[in-house]
Coordinates of C-alpha atoms and ligand atoms in Angstrom, one line a residue:
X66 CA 11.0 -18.7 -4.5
X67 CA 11.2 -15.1 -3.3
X68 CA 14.0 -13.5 -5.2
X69 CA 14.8 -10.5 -3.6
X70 CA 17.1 -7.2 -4.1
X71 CA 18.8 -5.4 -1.3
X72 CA 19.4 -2.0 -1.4
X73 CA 22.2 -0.4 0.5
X74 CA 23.9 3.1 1.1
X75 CA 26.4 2.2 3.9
X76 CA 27.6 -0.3 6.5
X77 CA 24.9 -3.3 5.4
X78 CA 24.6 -4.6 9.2
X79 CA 21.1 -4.9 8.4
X80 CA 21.8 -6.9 5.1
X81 CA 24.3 -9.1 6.5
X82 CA 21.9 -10.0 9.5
X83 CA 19.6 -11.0 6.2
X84 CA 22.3 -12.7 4.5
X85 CA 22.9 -14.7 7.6
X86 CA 19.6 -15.7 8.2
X87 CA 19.3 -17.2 5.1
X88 CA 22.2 -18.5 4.9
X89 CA 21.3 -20.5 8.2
X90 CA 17.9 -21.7 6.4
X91 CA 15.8 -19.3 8.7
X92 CA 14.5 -17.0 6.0
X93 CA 13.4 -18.5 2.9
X94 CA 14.8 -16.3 -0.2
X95 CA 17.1 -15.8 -3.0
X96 CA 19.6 -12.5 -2.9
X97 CA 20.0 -11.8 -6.8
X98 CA 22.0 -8.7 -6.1
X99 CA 22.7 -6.4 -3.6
X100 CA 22.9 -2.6 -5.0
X101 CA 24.1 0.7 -3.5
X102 CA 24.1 4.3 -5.0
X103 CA 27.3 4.8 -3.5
X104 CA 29.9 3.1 -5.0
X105 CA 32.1 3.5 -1.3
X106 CA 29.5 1.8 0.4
X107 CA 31.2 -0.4 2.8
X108 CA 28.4 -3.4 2.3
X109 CA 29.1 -4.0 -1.0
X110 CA 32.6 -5.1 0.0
X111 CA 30.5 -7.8 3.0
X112 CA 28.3 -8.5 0.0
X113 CA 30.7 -9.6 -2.7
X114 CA 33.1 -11.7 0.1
X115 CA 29.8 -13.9 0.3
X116 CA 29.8 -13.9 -3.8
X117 CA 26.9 -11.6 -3.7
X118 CA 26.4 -9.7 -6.8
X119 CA 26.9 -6.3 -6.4
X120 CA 25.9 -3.2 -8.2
X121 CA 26.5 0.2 -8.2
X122 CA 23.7 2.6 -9.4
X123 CA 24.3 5.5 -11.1
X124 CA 22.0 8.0 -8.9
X125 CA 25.4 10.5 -9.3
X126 CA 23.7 10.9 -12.8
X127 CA 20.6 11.7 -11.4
X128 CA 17.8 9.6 -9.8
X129 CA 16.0 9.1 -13.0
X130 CA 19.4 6.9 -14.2
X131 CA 19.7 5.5 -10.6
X132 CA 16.4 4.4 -11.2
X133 CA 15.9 2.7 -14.7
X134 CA 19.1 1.1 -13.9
X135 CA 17.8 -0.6 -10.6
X136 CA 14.6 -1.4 -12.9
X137 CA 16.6 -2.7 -15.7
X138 CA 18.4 -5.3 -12.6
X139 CA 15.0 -5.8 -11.3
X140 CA 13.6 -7.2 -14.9
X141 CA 17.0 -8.9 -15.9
X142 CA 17.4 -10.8 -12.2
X143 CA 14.0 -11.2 -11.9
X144 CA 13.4 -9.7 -8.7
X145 CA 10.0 -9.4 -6.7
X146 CA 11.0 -8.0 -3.1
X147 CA 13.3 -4.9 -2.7
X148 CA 14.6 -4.3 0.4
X149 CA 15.6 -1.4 1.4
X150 CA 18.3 -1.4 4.3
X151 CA 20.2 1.9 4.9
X152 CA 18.9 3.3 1.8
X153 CA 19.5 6.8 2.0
X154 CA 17.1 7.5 -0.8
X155 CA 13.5 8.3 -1.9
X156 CA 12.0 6.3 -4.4
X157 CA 9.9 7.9 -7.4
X158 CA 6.2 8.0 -7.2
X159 CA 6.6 5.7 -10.1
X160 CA 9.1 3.0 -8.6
X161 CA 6.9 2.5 -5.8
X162 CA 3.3 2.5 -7.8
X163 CA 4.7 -0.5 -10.0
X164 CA 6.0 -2.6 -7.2
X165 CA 3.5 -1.5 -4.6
X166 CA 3.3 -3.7 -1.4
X167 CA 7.0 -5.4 -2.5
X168 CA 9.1 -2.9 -1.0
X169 CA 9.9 -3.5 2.1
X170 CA 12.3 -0.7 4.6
X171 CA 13.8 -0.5 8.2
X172 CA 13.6 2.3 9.9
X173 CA 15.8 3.0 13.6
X174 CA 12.5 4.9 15.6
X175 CA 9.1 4.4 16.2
X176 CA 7.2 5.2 12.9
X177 CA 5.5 8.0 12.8
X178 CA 7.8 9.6 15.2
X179 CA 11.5 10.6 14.2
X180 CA 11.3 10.0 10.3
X181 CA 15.3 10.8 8.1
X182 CA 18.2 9.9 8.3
X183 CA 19.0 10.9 12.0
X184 CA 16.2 8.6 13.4
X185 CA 18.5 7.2 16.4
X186 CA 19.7 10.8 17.6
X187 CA 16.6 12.7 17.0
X188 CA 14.8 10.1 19.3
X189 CA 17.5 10.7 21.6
X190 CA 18.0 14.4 21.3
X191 CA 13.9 14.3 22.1
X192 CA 14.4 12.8 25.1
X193 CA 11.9 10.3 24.8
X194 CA 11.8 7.2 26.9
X195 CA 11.3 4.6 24.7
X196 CA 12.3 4.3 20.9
X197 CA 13.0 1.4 18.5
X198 CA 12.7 -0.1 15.3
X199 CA 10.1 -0.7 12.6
X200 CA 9.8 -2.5 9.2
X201 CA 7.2 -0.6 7.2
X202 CA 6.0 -1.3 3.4
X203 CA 7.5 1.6 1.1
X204 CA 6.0 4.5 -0.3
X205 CA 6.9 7.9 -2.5
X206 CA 7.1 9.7 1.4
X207 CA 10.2 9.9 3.6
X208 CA 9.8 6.8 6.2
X209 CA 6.5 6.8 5.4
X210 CA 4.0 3.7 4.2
X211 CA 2.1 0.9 6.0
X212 CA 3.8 -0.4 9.2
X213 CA 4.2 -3.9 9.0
X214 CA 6.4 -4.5 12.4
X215 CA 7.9 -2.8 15.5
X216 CA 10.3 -3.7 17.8
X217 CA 10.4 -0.6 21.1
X218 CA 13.5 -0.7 22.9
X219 CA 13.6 2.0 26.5
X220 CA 16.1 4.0 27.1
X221 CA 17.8 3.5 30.2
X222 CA 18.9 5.6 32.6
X223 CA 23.3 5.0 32.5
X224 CA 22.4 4.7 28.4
X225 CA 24.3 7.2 25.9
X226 CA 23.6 7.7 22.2
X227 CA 26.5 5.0 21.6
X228 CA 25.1 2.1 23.9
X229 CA 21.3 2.9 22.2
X230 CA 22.3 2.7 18.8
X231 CA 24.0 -0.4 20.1
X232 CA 20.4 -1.4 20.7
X233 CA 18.9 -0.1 18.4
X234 CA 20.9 -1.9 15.8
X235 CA 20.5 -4.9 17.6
X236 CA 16.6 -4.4 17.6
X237 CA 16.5 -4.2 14.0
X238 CA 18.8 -7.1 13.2
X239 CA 16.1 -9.3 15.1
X240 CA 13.3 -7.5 13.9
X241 CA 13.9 -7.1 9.9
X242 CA 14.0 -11.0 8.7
X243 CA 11.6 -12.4 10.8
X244 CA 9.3 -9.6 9.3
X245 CA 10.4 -10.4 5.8
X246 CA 10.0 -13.9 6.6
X247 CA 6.7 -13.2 7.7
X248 CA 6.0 -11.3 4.9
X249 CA 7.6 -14.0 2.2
X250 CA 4.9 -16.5 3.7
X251 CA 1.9 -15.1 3.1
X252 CA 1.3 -14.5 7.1
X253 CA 1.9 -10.8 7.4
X254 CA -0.6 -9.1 5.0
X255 CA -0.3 -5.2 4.2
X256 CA -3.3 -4.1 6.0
X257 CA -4.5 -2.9 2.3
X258 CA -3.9 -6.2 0.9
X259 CA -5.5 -8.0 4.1
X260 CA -8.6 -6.4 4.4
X261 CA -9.7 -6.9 0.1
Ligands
GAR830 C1 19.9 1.4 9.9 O1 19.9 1.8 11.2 C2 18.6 1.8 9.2 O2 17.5 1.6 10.0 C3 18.8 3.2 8.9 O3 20.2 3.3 8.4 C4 20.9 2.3 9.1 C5 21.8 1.5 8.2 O4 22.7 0.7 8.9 N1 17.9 3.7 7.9 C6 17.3 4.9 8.0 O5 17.6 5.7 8.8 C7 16.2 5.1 7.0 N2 15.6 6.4 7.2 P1 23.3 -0.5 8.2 O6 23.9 0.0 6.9 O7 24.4 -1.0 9.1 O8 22.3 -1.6 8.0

């Protein structure tokens, strides 16, 4: 069974659309606990109403102690996916070398295009026509690593930057466990790992 960790700095829209798809049977996995490094982070509240285990990780002490502590979870719960949604933070070389191609991360833009925190508005602030989601494998880099799924959604012309990150968010709550499903099976292969 695919026991899996989600990672969280905010809201958690994208980890309750998770939650809810397994929950309905549609995506095969086990949530051991759901972590934040920000103790105010309103997910944690969705998380534990759905007796979740939550965790805070102690990254005000410096990411090296934000990190051994999410190892330490990892080991103890027995984890072998992380995934990353709304995780406002860049994992050590380290992290990511000793759980290479299980860390998994949704991003609101069109990898390699708009990369940080700002992905929806940067897009829009561009004035590109077309934007949208995409589920990529982690690395050390900023949005940056193997991309596993996209998902573009056009900017119309009556939009604003509320009504696209509307569906933007949408986009990425369709996109996110049907790639992790994917993923989970055995049918979506990093390219890395496909091509051995
Ligand atoms: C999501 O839009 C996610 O793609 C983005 O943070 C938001 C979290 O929303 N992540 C990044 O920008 C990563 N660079 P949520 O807490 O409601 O899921």
């Amino acid at each position: 069974m695919n026991r899996i960790a989600i990672l969280i700095s905010g809201r958690g829209s994208n980890m309750d659309a998770i939650l809810d798809r397994i929950q309905s049977g549609h995506l095969e996995a086990q949530v051991a606990f759901v972590a934040s490094d920000r103790p105010d982070a309103k997910g944690l509240e969705k998380a534990k109403s759905r007796a979740i285990p939550t965790e805070v990780l102690p990254y005000g002490d410096g990411k090296a102690k934000g990190e051994a502590a999410l190892q330490n979870l990892m080991d103890r719960h027995d984890v072998n996916w992380l995934v990353l949604a709304g995780f406002m933070r860049i994992l050590s070389e380290e992290l990511v070398l000793r759980h290479q191609g299980r860390i998994v991360n949704i991003h609101p833009a069109l990898l390699p295009s708009f990369p940080g925190a700002h992905g929806i508005e940067d897009a829009w602030d561009f004035g590109v026509k077309v934007t949208g989601v995409t589920v990529h494998l982690v690395d050390h880099l900023v949005d940056h690593g193997e991309i596993l799924a996209q998902l573009p959604v056009r900017i119309k012309q009556d939009d604003d930057l509320e009504s696209l990150e509307r569906r933007i968010h949408r986009a990425e709550h369709r996109l996110y466990w049907r790639t992790l499903r994917s993923l989970f099976s055995g049918e979506l292969k990093g390219r890395k790992e496909g091509s051995k």
